[in-house]
């Protein structure tokens, strides 16, 4: 593939199908490496384990359990550089004879095994040249290669684009992904600005789950100029602008496109960059011959990346508090706490959930009181409403359709043992972009809940969320938090009912099924055909 100068290249159509044979083969390789049991008798571990502690004592599998009261060896930079250990921090683990497994337990037990489980995979000092710079190239290390893309569109579409980017980096393992920020438009005022990916998701946990090094644009380039500075099209402008030539996925996905995607940061025609490989709009990328692979259960971007992108502690705590208010339950009946929550206790929770014990964290994030979430997409999906009214038809599926599906979900969860008979009817939480209060009154008649936000996230009177001018920075922050809380709540349900054609519903369904071991239904509703 040649890199033609002074042009933004259109990707050959088959490149959008990202090495399908390679990916499909990879789907047959179990991804349980991060979760599989550690064989303490494995001779390959004996040398590093011997070096971790001064003495050892007999344990259930021989001489491989260590006395924590003995002096322990701290891993040093030299240890990591020697290749014997992965770079990262030191963890404490113990062997459980009953289930023949290793779990993190804390530093105050008598018999522990020191084992280095994961690397520091977001090491800015290692992956970049130094401090933030106005020009991004000044901060890239010349011996490394990078890959990136740009965000635009709704929040979920941006999340999918980032997942596609990170999956691409897995196929090009010599390239370090630079994660773009999440931008406000089009569902919030552009002046609400951007949020770094790590402001929303637990990037350390994501990187550790995938064993993939990565950085964010906020680590690479000084983006402070983005705040409040607007370009002619309403997009934000940094104090110092860089030029970079990118591959265009947009021109491949959109057959009539004659230019790359006109997002916030992308110029038209430049030399292609080989140090930092970039793509204009990665939402449309697929790893199979199916056009929109995210809709398939075997979606590579979801199964290899997206399902590991958990909410960070702040968003999780906000969602937990909001669920408590909405359902009228104490927070600990909703979900176990994280450090910083008012009901967190070091002596109880700190020993149970360690940042590097990924399976324990997954269990910590399970919902304790089952409920059903519904996402009803109206908004632009009602674009043909007046035409339908003239024909005497409804503009959208009635709430009775969702009610029947709630009963289906309850029956299935009961049959699977996910809920118990004494629980009765499950609470139902409805999220929607509908602004008609009469519709919300009908929701309440069904006994369903509308999300009840904490008082400190209340919006000023009359604010709907898409006003371009006159909103304060505090209101912008509230709009961001309210959006993220609702998206998080959708994925925390034990059951979920979504709207066909909505990517927000699609990803919420995946989260419910994978994170909560729940079940989902999708209501047929499309602006493109006669759904009824």
Coordinates of C-alpha atoms in Angstrom, one line a residue:
X1 CA 0.0 0.0 0.0
X2 CA 1.7 3.2 -1.1
X3 CA 1.2 6.5 0.7
X4 CA 0.5 9.1 -1.9
X5 CA 1.7 12.6 -0.8
X6 CA -0.5 15.6 -0.5
X7 CA -3.7 13.7 -0.4
X8 CA -6.0 12.2 2.2
X9 CA -6.3 8.6 1.1
X10 CA -9.5 6.7 0.6
X11 CA -9.3 3.3 2.2
X12 CA -9.7 0.5 -0.2
X13 CA -13.1 -1.0 0.5
X14 CA -11.8 -4.3 1.7
X15 CA -9.5 -2.6 4.2
X16 CA -12.6 -1.6 6.2
X17 CA -13.1 -5.4 6.6
X18 CA -10.1 -5.6 9.0
X19 CA -8.4 -8.8 8.2
X20 CA -11.5 -10.8 8.7
X21 CA -9.8 -14.2 8.6
X22 CA -7.4 -13.2 11.3
X23 CA -10.1 -11.8 13.5
X24 CA -12.5 -14.7 13.1
X25 CA -9.6 -17.1 13.8
X26 CA -8.9 -15.1 16.9
X27 CA -12.5 -15.6 18.1
X28 CA -11.8 -19.2 18.6
X29 CA -8.9 -18.5 20.9
X30 CA -10.2 -18.3 24.5
X31 CA -9.7 -14.9 26.1
X32 CA -9.4 -16.2 29.6
X33 CA -5.7 -15.6 29.9
X34 CA -6.3 -12.8 32.4
X35 CA -8.7 -15.0 34.4
X36 CA -7.2 -18.4 34.3
X37 CA -5.9 -20.1 37.4
X38 CA -2.3 -19.7 38.3
X39 CA -0.5 -23.0 38.5
X40 CA 1.8 -22.6 41.5
X41 CA 3.7 -25.7 40.7
X42 CA 4.7 -24.3 37.3
X43 CA 8.5 -24.4 37.2
X44 CA 8.5 -21.3 35.1
X45 CA 7.3 -19.3 38.1
X46 CA 9.8 -20.7 40.6
X47 CA 12.7 -18.4 39.9
X48 CA 10.8 -15.1 40.1
X49 CA 8.8 -16.3 43.1
X50 CA 11.9 -17.3 44.9
X51 CA 13.3 -13.8 44.4
X52 CA 10.2 -12.1 45.8
X53 CA 10.6 -13.4 49.3
X54 CA 13.5 -14.3 51.5
X55 CA 12.0 -17.6 52.8
X56 CA 9.1 -19.9 52.0
X57 CA 7.0 -22.3 54.0
X58 CA 5.1 -25.4 53.1
X59 CA 1.6 -24.9 51.6
X60 CA -1.1 -27.0 50.1
X61 CA 0.8 -27.4 46.8
X62 CA 4.3 -27.7 48.3
X63 CA 6.8 -25.0 49.0
X64 CA 5.0 -22.1 47.3
X65 CA 3.2 -20.1 50.0
X66 CA 5.0 -17.3 51.7
X67 CA 5.0 -15.9 55.1
X68 CA 4.0 -12.2 54.9
X69 CA 5.7 -11.6 58.3
X70 CA 9.1 -12.2 56.6
X71 CA 10.9 -9.4 54.9
X72 CA 9.6 -9.1 51.3
X73 CA 11.4 -7.9 48.2
X74 CA 10.0 -4.8 46.6
X75 CA 10.1 -5.0 42.8
X76 CA 12.4 -2.3 41.4
X77 CA 12.9 -0.7 38.0
X78 CA 15.9 -3.0 37.4
X79 CA 13.7 -6.1 38.1
X80 CA 11.3 -5.0 35.4
X81 CA 13.9 -4.1 32.9
X82 CA 15.6 -7.5 33.3
X83 CA 12.5 -9.0 31.7
X84 CA 11.8 -11.3 34.6
X85 CA 8.7 -9.3 35.7
X86 CA 6.2 -7.1 33.9
X87 CA 6.4 -3.4 34.7
X88 CA 3.9 -2.5 37.3
X89 CA 3.0 -2.5 41.0
X90 CA 3.2 -5.3 43.5
X91 CA 0.1 -7.3 44.5
X92 CA -0.6 -9.7 47.4
X93 CA -2.2 -13.0 46.6
X94 CA -3.1 -16.2 48.5
X95 CA -3.7 -19.8 47.3
X96 CA -7.2 -21.1 48.1
X97 CA -7.0 -24.9 48.6
X98 CA -10.7 -25.5 48.2
X99 CA -11.1 -24.1 44.6
X100 CA -7.4 -24.3 43.7
X101 CA -7.3 -20.7 42.7
X102 CA -5.3 -17.6 43.6
X103 CA -7.1 -14.4 44.9
X104 CA -5.9 -11.1 46.3
X105 CA -6.6 -10.9 50.0
X106 CA -4.7 -8.0 51.6
X107 CA -1.4 -7.5 53.4
X108 CA -2.4 -8.6 56.9
X109 CA -2.7 -12.4 56.4
X110 CA -0.2 -14.9 57.6
X111 CA 0.3 -16.8 54.4
X112 CA 0.6 -14.8 51.2
X113 CA 2.1 -15.2 47.7
X114 CA 3.6 -12.1 46.1
X115 CA 2.9 -12.3 42.4
X116 CA 3.2 -9.6 39.8
X117 CA 0.0 -9.8 37.9
X118 CA -0.2 -6.8 35.6
X119 CA 1.8 -4.0 34.0
X120 CA 1.5 -0.3 34.3
X121 CA 0.0 0.1 30.9
X122 CA -0.6 3.9 30.9
X123 CA 2.9 5.0 31.7
X124 CA 3.1 8.5 30.2
X125 CA 6.8 8.8 31.1
X126 CA 7.5 5.6 29.1
X127 CA 5.2 6.1 26.2
X128 CA 5.7 9.9 25.6
X129 CA 8.7 12.2 25.5
X130 CA 7.8 14.4 28.5
X131 CA 5.3 17.1 29.6
X132 CA 2.3 18.3 27.6
X133 CA 3.3 20.3 24.5
X134 CA 1.4 22.7 22.3
X135 CA 2.5 20.6 19.2
X136 CA 1.7 16.9 19.6
X137 CA 4.7 15.7 17.6
X138 CA 7.0 17.2 20.2
X139 CA 5.7 14.7 22.7
X140 CA 5.8 11.5 20.7
X141 CA 8.8 9.3 21.2
X142 CA 10.7 8.8 17.8
X143 CA 11.2 5.1 18.4
X144 CA 7.5 4.3 19.0
X145 CA 4.5 4.2 16.6
X146 CA 1.0 5.5 17.5
X147 CA -2.5 5.2 16.1
X148 CA -5.5 7.4 16.7
X149 CA -8.9 8.6 15.4
X150 CA -11.4 11.4 16.1
X151 CA -14.7 11.5 17.8
X152 CA -18.0 13.0 16.8
X153 CA -21.7 12.1 16.9
X154 CA -23.7 10.9 19.9
X155 CA -22.0 9.7 23.0
X156 CA -22.5 6.0 22.3
X157 CA -21.3 6.3 18.7
X158 CA -18.1 8.0 20.1
X159 CA -17.6 5.1 22.5
X160 CA -17.9 2.6 19.7
X161 CA -15.4 4.6 17.6
X162 CA -12.9 4.5 20.5
X163 CA -13.5 0.7 20.9
X164 CA -12.9 0.3 17.2
X165 CA -9.7 2.3 17.5
X166 CA -8.3 0.2 20.4
X167 CA -9.3 -3.0 18.5
X168 CA -7.3 -1.7 15.5
X169 CA -4.3 -1.2 17.8
X170 CA -4.6 -4.9 18.9
X171 CA -4.2 -5.8 15.2
X172 CA -1.2 -3.6 14.9
X173 CA 0.5 -4.4 18.3
X174 CA 3.5 -2.1 17.6
X175 CA 1.2 0.9 17.6
X176 CA 0.1 2.6 20.8
X177 CA -3.5 4.0 20.7
X178 CA -4.0 7.6 21.6
X179 CA -7.5 7.8 22.9
X180 CA -9.5 10.9 21.8
X181 CA -11.7 12.9 24.1
X182 CA -15.5 12.5 24.1
X183 CA -17.1 15.7 22.7
X184 CA -20.4 17.2 23.7
X185 CA -22.2 17.7 20.4
X186 CA -24.7 16.9 19.0
X187 CA -26.8 16.1 22.1
X188 CA -25.4 18.9 24.3
X189 CA -24.3 22.4 23.6
X190 CA -20.9 22.5 21.9
X191 CA -19.7 24.8 24.7
X192 CA -20.2 22.0 27.2
X193 CA -16.7 21.0 25.9
X194 CA -15.1 17.6 26.0
X195 CA -14.4 14.9 28.6
X196 CA -11.3 12.8 28.5
X197 CA -12.1 9.1 28.1
X198 CA -10.7 8.4 31.6
X199 CA -13.1 11.1 33.0
X200 CA -15.8 8.6 32.2
X201 CA -14.3 5.1 32.0
X202 CA -11.8 3.3 34.1
X203 CA -8.9 3.4 31.5
X204 CA -6.4 1.6 33.8
X205 CA -8.8 -1.3 34.3
X206 CA -9.5 -1.4 30.5
X207 CA -5.8 -1.4 29.7
X208 CA -5.1 -4.1 32.3
X209 CA -7.9 -6.3 31.1
X210 CA -6.5 -6.2 27.6
X211 CA -2.8 -6.1 28.5
X212 CA -2.5 -3.1 26.0
X213 CA -0.5 0.1 26.5
X214 CA -2.4 3.3 25.7
X215 CA -2.4 7.0 26.3
X216 CA -5.0 9.8 25.8
X217 CA -4.8 13.0 23.8
X218 CA -4.8 15.0 27.1
X219 CA -1.5 13.3 27.9
X220 CA 0.0 14.2 24.5
X221 CA -1.2 17.7 23.6
X222 CA -2.1 20.7 25.6
X223 CA -5.8 21.0 25.0
X224 CA -6.6 23.8 27.3
X225 CA -7.3 26.1 24.3
X226 CA -10.3 23.9 23.5
X227 CA -12.3 25.5 26.3
X228 CA -14.5 28.3 25.1
X229 CA -12.7 28.9 21.7
X230 CA -14.9 28.3 18.7
X231 CA -14.3 27.9 15.0
X232 CA -16.5 29.0 12.2
X233 CA -18.6 25.8 12.3
X234 CA -19.1 25.9 16.1
X235 CA -16.4 23.4 16.9
X236 CA -13.7 24.1 19.5
X237 CA -10.2 25.4 18.6
X238 CA -7.0 24.6 20.4
X239 CA -4.4 27.4 21.0
X240 CA -2.0 25.7 18.7
X241 CA -3.3 23.7 15.8
X242 CA -1.5 20.8 14.2
X243 CA -1.8 19.4 10.7
X244 CA -1.9 15.7 10.1
X245 CA -2.7 13.5 7.2
X246 CA -5.2 10.7 7.9
X247 CA -6.8 7.7 6.2
X248 CA -10.5 8.2 5.4
X249 CA -12.9 5.6 6.5
X250 CA -15.7 8.0 5.8
X251 CA -15.0 8.1 2.1
X252 CA -15.1 4.3 2.0
X253 CA -18.3 3.9 4.1
X254 CA -20.1 6.7 2.3
X255 CA -19.9 5.9 -1.4
X256 CA -20.9 9.4 -2.4
X257 CA -18.4 11.2 -0.2
X258 CA -15.8 13.2 -2.0
X259 CA -14.0 14.5 1.1
X260 CA -13.0 13.0 4.5
X261 CA -15.3 13.3 7.5
X262 CA -15.6 17.0 8.4
X263 CA -15.3 16.5 12.2
X264 CA -13.8 18.8 14.8
X265 CA -10.2 18.3 14.1
X266 CA -9.7 17.0 10.5
X267 CA -8.4 19.0 7.6
X268 CA -9.0 18.0 4.0
X269 CA -5.8 17.1 2.2
X270 CA -2.4 16.6 3.8
X271 CA 0.6 14.3 3.7
X272 CA -0.2 11.0 5.4
X273 CA 1.5 10.6 8.7
X274 CA 3.5 7.4 9.3
X275 CA 4.6 8.2 12.9
X276 CA 1.0 8.6 14.0
X277 CA -1.4 6.6 11.9
X278 CA -4.8 8.2 12.1
X279 CA -8.3 7.7 10.7
X280 CA -11.0 10.3 10.3
X281 CA -14.1 8.5 11.6
X282 CA -13.8 5.0 13.0
X283 CA -17.4 4.4 13.8
X284 CA -18.0 2.6 10.5
X285 CA -15.1 0.1 10.9
X286 CA -16.0 -3.6 10.8
X287 CA -13.9 -6.7 11.3
X288 CA -16.2 -8.9 9.3
X289 CA -18.2 -8.9 6.1
X290 CA -21.3 -7.8 8.0
X291 CA -21.8 -4.1 7.5
X292 CA -22.4 -3.1 11.0
X293 CA -20.8 -5.7 13.2
X294 CA -21.7 -4.2 16.5
X295 CA -25.2 -5.6 16.1
X296 CA -23.7 -9.2 16.1
X297 CA -23.0 -11.1 19.2
X298 CA -19.5 -11.9 17.8
X299 CA -18.6 -8.2 17.5
X300 CA -14.8 -8.0 17.8
X301 CA -14.8 -4.4 19.1
X302 CA -17.2 -5.3 21.8
X303 CA -15.8 -8.7 22.8
X304 CA -12.2 -7.7 22.7
X305 CA -12.5 -4.1 23.9
X306 CA -15.9 -2.7 24.8
X307 CA -16.9 -5.1 27.5
X308 CA -13.8 -4.2 29.5
X309 CA -14.6 -0.5 29.4
X310 CA -16.2 -0.1 32.9
X311 CA -17.3 3.2 34.3
X312 CA -14.8 4.9 36.5
X313 CA -15.4 5.2 40.2
X314 CA -16.9 8.7 40.0
X315 CA -19.5 7.8 37.4
X316 CA -20.2 4.6 39.2
X317 CA -20.8 6.4 42.5
X318 CA -23.1 9.0 40.8
X319 CA -25.1 6.2 39.2
X320 CA -25.3 4.3 42.5
X321 CA -26.5 7.4 44.3
X322 CA -29.1 8.1 41.6
X323 CA -30.4 4.5 41.6
X324 CA -30.7 4.7 45.4
X325 CA -32.9 7.9 45.1
X326 CA -34.9 6.5 42.1
X327 CA -35.7 3.1 43.7
X328 CA -35.9 4.3 47.3
X329 CA -33.2 1.8 48.5
X330 CA -30.1 2.2 50.6
X331 CA -27.0 2.4 48.4
X332 CA -25.5 -0.9 49.7
X333 CA -28.6 -2.7 48.5
X334 CA -27.9 -1.4 45.0
X335 CA -24.3 -2.2 44.6
X336 CA -21.2 -2.5 46.8
X337 CA -19.2 0.7 47.4
X338 CA -15.9 1.9 46.0
X339 CA -13.3 3.8 47.8
X340 CA -14.6 7.3 48.4
X341 CA -18.2 6.3 48.8
X342 CA -19.6 7.2 52.2
X343 CA -20.3 3.6 53.1
X344 CA -16.8 2.3 52.1
X345 CA -14.8 0.6 54.9
X346 CA -11.1 -0.2 54.4
X347 CA -11.2 -3.1 56.8
X348 CA -14.0 -4.8 54.9
X349 CA -14.1 -3.6 51.4
X350 CA -10.4 -2.7 51.0
X351 CA -9.3 -6.3 51.6
X352 CA -12.0 -7.8 49.3
X353 CA -11.5 -5.7 46.1
X354 CA -8.1 -4.9 44.8
X355 CA -7.5 -2.8 41.7
X356 CA -5.7 -5.6 40.0
X357 CA -8.1 -8.4 40.9
X358 CA -10.3 -8.0 37.8
X359 CA -12.7 -10.9 38.5
X360 CA -13.3 -9.5 42.0
X361 CA -14.0 -6.1 40.6
X362 CA -16.5 -7.6 38.1
X363 CA -18.3 -9.2 41.0
X364 CA -18.2 -6.0 43.0
X365 CA -20.0 -4.2 40.1
X366 CA -22.9 -6.7 40.0
X367 CA -26.3 -5.2 40.9
X368 CA -27.7 -6.6 44.2
X369 CA -31.3 -5.6 43.8
X370 CA -32.6 -6.7 40.3
X371 CA -34.5 -4.1 38.2
X372 CA -35.4 -3.6 34.5
X373 CA -34.3 -0.6 32.5
X374 CA -36.1 0.7 29.4
X375 CA -34.6 3.0 26.8
X376 CA -37.3 4.7 24.6
X377 CA -35.7 6.6 21.7
X378 CA -38.0 9.3 20.3
X379 CA -36.4 12.5 19.2
X380 CA -35.3 12.1 15.5
X381 CA -37.0 8.7 15.4
X382 CA -40.3 10.6 15.2
X383 CA -39.3 12.5 12.1
X384 CA -42.3 11.0 10.1
X385 CA -44.7 11.5 12.9
X386 CA -47.1 13.9 11.2
X387 CA -47.3 11.7 8.1
X388 CA -48.2 8.7 10.4
X389 CA -50.8 10.8 12.2
X390 CA -52.5 11.6 8.9
X391 CA -52.8 7.9 8.2
X392 CA -54.3 7.3 11.7
X393 CA -51.2 5.4 13.0
X394 CA -49.2 5.9 16.2
X395 CA -45.9 7.7 16.0
X396 CA -44.1 5.3 18.2
X397 CA -44.8 1.9 19.9
X398 CA -47.2 2.3 22.9
X399 CA -46.0 1.7 26.4
X400 CA -48.2 -1.4 26.5
X401 CA -45.7 -3.0 24.1
X402 CA -42.9 -2.4 26.7
X403 CA -45.1 -3.7 29.5
X404 CA -45.5 -7.1 27.7
X405 CA -41.8 -7.3 27.3
X406 CA -41.2 -6.5 31.0
X407 CA -43.3 -9.6 31.8
X408 CA -41.3 -11.7 29.4
X409 CA -38.1 -10.6 30.9
X410 CA -39.3 -11.3 34.5
X411 CA -40.4 -14.8 33.4
X412 CA -37.0 -15.5 31.8
X413 CA -35.0 -14.2 34.7
X414 CA -37.1 -16.3 37.1
X415 CA -36.6 -19.4 34.9
X416 CA -32.8 -18.8 34.8
X417 CA -32.6 -18.3 38.6
X418 CA -31.5 -14.7 38.3
X419 CA -34.4 -13.6 40.4
X420 CA -36.4 -15.5 43.0
X421 CA -40.2 -16.0 43.3
X422 CA -40.5 -13.9 46.5
X423 CA -39.1 -10.8 44.7
X424 CA -42.4 -10.4 42.7
X425 CA -42.6 -7.7 40.1
X426 CA -39.3 -6.1 39.4
X427 CA -38.8 -2.3 39.6
X428 CA -38.7 -0.6 36.1
X429 CA -36.7 2.5 35.3
X430 CA -37.5 4.4 32.1
X431 CA -35.0 6.6 30.2
X432 CA -35.9 8.6 27.1
X433 CA -35.2 11.7 25.2
X434 CA -39.0 12.4 25.2
X435 CA -39.8 15.9 26.5
X436 CA -43.6 15.7 26.5
X437 CA -44.6 15.6 30.2
X438 CA -47.9 14.0 29.3
X439 CA -46.0 10.9 28.1
X440 CA -44.0 10.8 31.3
X441 CA -47.3 11.0 33.3
X442 CA -48.4 7.8 31.4
X443 CA -45.1 6.2 32.4
X444 CA -45.9 6.8 36.0
X445 CA -49.4 5.2 35.6
X446 CA -47.6 2.0 34.8
X447 CA -45.9 2.2 38.2
X448 CA -42.5 2.8 36.5
X449 CA -39.8 5.1 37.6
X450 CA -38.3 8.2 36.0
X451 CA -34.6 8.8 36.9
X452 CA -34.4 10.9 40.0
X453 CA -31.1 12.8 40.1
X454 CA -29.5 14.2 43.2
X455 CA -30.5 17.8 44.0
X456 CA -27.0 19.1 43.2
X457 CA -27.5 18.0 39.6
X458 CA -30.8 19.8 39.2
X459 CA -30.9 22.0 36.0
X460 CA -32.0 25.6 36.0
X461 CA -35.7 26.1 35.1
X462 CA -36.4 25.7 31.4
X463 CA -33.1 24.1 30.4
X464 CA -33.6 21.2 28.1
X465 CA -30.0 20.4 27.3
X466 CA -29.3 21.5 23.8
X467 CA -29.2 25.3 24.2
X468 CA -26.2 26.8 22.5
X469 CA -25.8 30.0 24.4
X470 CA -26.2 31.4 27.9
X471 CA -25.5 28.3 30.0
X472 CA -23.0 28.4 32.8
X473 CA -20.0 26.1 33.1
X474 CA -21.8 24.5 36.1
X475 CA -24.8 23.7 34.0
X476 CA -22.6 22.2 31.3
X477 CA -21.1 20.0 33.9
X478 CA -24.5 18.9 35.1
X479 CA -25.6 18.1 31.6
X480 CA -22.6 15.8 31.1
X481 CA -23.2 14.1 34.5
X482 CA -26.9 13.5 33.9
X483 CA -26.2 12.0 30.5
X484 CA -23.5 9.7 31.8
X485 CA -25.6 8.6 34.8
X486 CA -28.6 7.6 32.5
X487 CA -26.3 5.7 30.2
X488 CA -24.7 3.9 33.1
X489 CA -28.1 3.1 34.7
X490 CA -29.3 1.5 31.4
X491 CA -26.4 -1.0 31.5
X492 CA -26.9 -1.8 35.2
X493 CA -30.3 -3.4 34.7
X494 CA -30.8 -7.1 35.2
X495 CA -33.2 -6.8 32.3
X496 CA -33.3 -4.3 29.5
X497 CA -35.7 -3.2 26.8
X498 CA -34.3 -1.0 24.1
X499 CA -35.3 0.7 20.8
X500 CA -34.3 -0.8 17.5
X501 CA -31.8 1.2 15.5
X502 CA -30.5 3.1 18.6
X503 CA -26.8 2.5 19.3
X504 CA -27.4 3.6 22.9
X505 CA -29.9 0.7 23.3
X506 CA -27.5 -1.7 21.5
X507 CA -24.6 -1.1 23.8
X508 CA -26.8 -1.0 26.9
X509 CA -28.1 -4.4 25.9
X510 CA -24.5 -5.7 25.6
X511 CA -23.7 -4.4 29.1
X512 CA -26.7 -5.9 30.7
X513 CA -26.0 -9.3 29.1
X514 CA -22.3 -9.4 29.8
X515 CA -21.9 -7.4 33.0
X516 CA -25.1 -8.4 34.8
X517 CA -25.7 -11.8 33.2
X518 CA -29.1 -10.4 32.4
X519 CA -31.6 -10.6 29.5
X520 CA -32.8 -8.0 27.0
X521 CA -35.5 -7.3 24.4
X522 CA -35.5 -4.8 21.5
X523 CA -38.7 -3.1 20.4
X524 CA -39.0 -2.8 16.6
X525 CA -39.1 0.8 15.8
X526 CA -37.5 2.4 12.8
X527 CA -37.6 5.7 11.0
X528 CA -36.7 3.9 7.8
X529 CA -39.6 1.6 7.4
X530 CA -43.1 0.8 8.6
X531 CA -42.3 -0.8 12.0
X532 CA -45.9 -1.7 12.7

